Amino acid sequence: MEVKDILKTLRKTSKLSQSELASKLGVGQATVCQWEMGTAKPTCEGIIALSKFYMVSADFILGINEDMHGSALSDEHDELIARYDNLTNAQKYLIMEIMKQMKDL
C-alpha cells in the first residue's frame, strides 16, 4: 500500500476529517489533503507526528512494514499475551476490569 493510502485509511479509521487531523497535528488541512492525494509526502517531522498520533510505527506509515507497531511492540504484545494466558479465570476477570477502568481515565 502507498503512503497516501495508509494515511487516508488511518484517518478514516479514526473517524476524523482532514481538518480535524490537521488541527491535531498542527498542520494545514491542505497539507493533509496533499499527503492523501499523493501530491506531497510528509516530512520526517510529519511522519514522527503521525506515528505518535496514531500510535503506529513509522515503518508502517511508510509502507515498509505491515506490522503497525513494529517488532519491539510485537515482542511486548507476545509477552503480555503469554502472561495473560497463564492467569486463572478470576485473575483474567480482574485484569479486564482494571483495563476498563483505565480506558475511562
GROMACS .gro file of C-alpha atoms in nm:
model
  105
    1MET     CA    1   0.000   0.000   0.000
    2GLU     CA    2   0.123   0.352  -0.073
    3VAL     CA    3   0.181   0.618   0.194
    4LYS     CA    4  -0.119   0.819   0.070
    5ASP     CA    5  -0.350   0.518   0.107
    6ILE     CA    6  -0.214   0.429   0.450
    7LEU     CA    7  -0.266   0.785   0.575
    8LYS     CA    8  -0.619   0.804   0.440
    9THR     CA    9  -0.708   0.465   0.591
   10LEU     CA   10  -0.566   0.562   0.932
   11ARG     CA   11  -0.759   0.889   0.931
   12LYS     CA   12  -1.087   0.734   0.823
   13THR     CA   13  -1.048   0.451   1.075
   14SER     CA   14  -1.004   0.718   1.343
   15LYS     CA   15  -1.323   0.887   1.216
   16LEU     CA   16  -1.150   1.221   1.167
   17SER     CA   17  -1.192   1.476   0.893
   18GLN     CA   18  -0.882   1.610   0.721
   19SER     CA   19  -0.938   1.937   0.903
   20GLU     CA   20  -0.962   1.768   1.244
   21LEU     CA   21  -0.644   1.569   1.184
   22ALA     CA   22  -0.462   1.878   1.060
   23SER     CA   23  -0.561   2.065   1.376
   24LYS     CA   24  -0.438   1.783   1.599
   25LEU     CA   25  -0.105   1.768   1.413
   26GLY     CA   26  -0.057   2.144   1.389
   27VAL     CA   27  -0.053   2.149   1.008
   28GLY     CA   28  -0.291   2.292   0.750
   29GLN     CA   29  -0.585   2.097   0.612
   30ALA     CA   30  -0.434   2.140   0.264
   31THR     CA   31  -0.121   1.958   0.384
   32VAL     CA   32  -0.322   1.654   0.496
   33CYS     CA   33  -0.512   1.664   0.167
   34GLN     CA   34  -0.186   1.670  -0.030
   35TRP     CA   35  -0.049   1.375   0.169
   36GLU     CA   36  -0.364   1.173   0.099
   37MET     CA   37  -0.368   1.264  -0.270
   38GLY     CA   38  -0.001   1.177  -0.305
   39THR     CA   39   0.096   1.521  -0.435
   40ALA     CA   40   0.318   1.571  -0.131
   41LYS     CA   41   0.481   1.340   0.122
   42PRO     CA   42   0.505   1.406   0.496
   43THR     CA   43   0.837   1.542   0.618
   44CYS     CA   44   1.036   1.348   0.876
   45GLU     CA   45   0.871   1.562   1.144
   46GLY     CA   46   0.531   1.486   0.991
   47ILE     CA   47   0.596   1.113   0.991
   48ILE     CA   48   0.701   1.129   1.356
   49ALA     CA   49   0.389   1.328   1.446
   50LEU     CA   50   0.165   1.086   1.255
   51SER     CA   51   0.338   0.787   1.413
   52LYS     CA   52   0.289   0.926   1.764
   53PHE     CA   53  -0.068   1.038   1.697
   54TYR     CA   54  -0.183   0.704   1.556
   55MET     CA   55   0.049   0.503   1.783
   56VAL     CA   56   0.191   0.307   1.491
   57SER     CA   57   0.546   0.261   1.370
   58ALA     CA   58   0.696   0.497   1.114
   59ASP     CA   59   0.774   0.187   0.907
   60PHE     CA   60   0.402   0.116   0.890
   61ILE     CA   61   0.321   0.470   0.774
   62LEU     CA   62   0.592   0.446   0.509
   63GLY     CA   63   0.461   0.111   0.387
   64ILE     CA   64   0.785  -0.068   0.479
   65ASN     CA   65   0.634  -0.298   0.740
   66GLU     CA   66   0.278  -0.426   0.752
   67ASP     CA   67   0.304  -0.467   1.130
   68MET     CA   68   0.151  -0.146   1.265
   69HIS     CA   69   0.357  -0.144   1.582
   70GLY     CA   70   0.696  -0.269   1.473
   71SER     CA   71   0.883  -0.563   1.616
   72ALA     CA   72   0.952  -0.413   1.960
   73LEU     CA   73   0.584  -0.375   2.036
   74SER     CA   74   0.510  -0.716   1.887
   75ASP     CA   75   0.752  -0.874   2.135
   76GLU     CA   76   0.585  -0.684   2.418
   77HIS     CA   77   0.244  -0.790   2.291
   78ASP     CA   78   0.352  -1.155   2.275
   79GLU     CA   79   0.482  -1.139   2.632
   80LEU     CA   80   0.159  -0.983   2.759
   81ILE     CA   81  -0.049  -1.249   2.588
   82ALA     CA   82   0.169  -1.527   2.728
   83ARG     CA   83   0.141  -1.386   3.079
   84TYR     CA   84  -0.235  -1.339   3.043
   85ASP     CA   85  -0.278  -1.696   2.924
   86ASN     CA   86  -0.113  -1.821   3.244
   87LEU     CA   87  -0.361  -1.640   3.472
   88THR     CA   88  -0.661  -1.802   3.639
   89ASN     CA   89  -1.007  -1.703   3.519
   90ALA     CA   90  -1.053  -1.490   3.830
   91GLN     CA   91  -0.725  -1.308   3.763
   92LYS     CA   92  -0.822  -1.253   3.398
   93TYR     CA   93  -1.152  -1.104   3.513
   94LEU     CA   94  -0.970  -0.862   3.745
   95ILE     CA   95  -0.729  -0.759   3.470
   96MET     CA   96  -1.020  -0.689   3.234
   97GLU     CA   97  -1.195  -0.479   3.498
   98ILE     CA   98  -0.878  -0.278   3.559
   99MET     CA   99  -0.835  -0.222   3.186
  100LYS     CA  100  -1.195  -0.099   3.153
  101GLN     CA  101  -1.135   0.150   3.434
  102MET     CA  102  -0.810   0.267   3.277
  103LYS     CA  103  -0.984   0.328   2.946
  104ASP     CA  104  -1.230   0.563   3.120
  105LEU     CA  105  -0.949   0.777   3.266
   0.00000   0.00000   0.00000
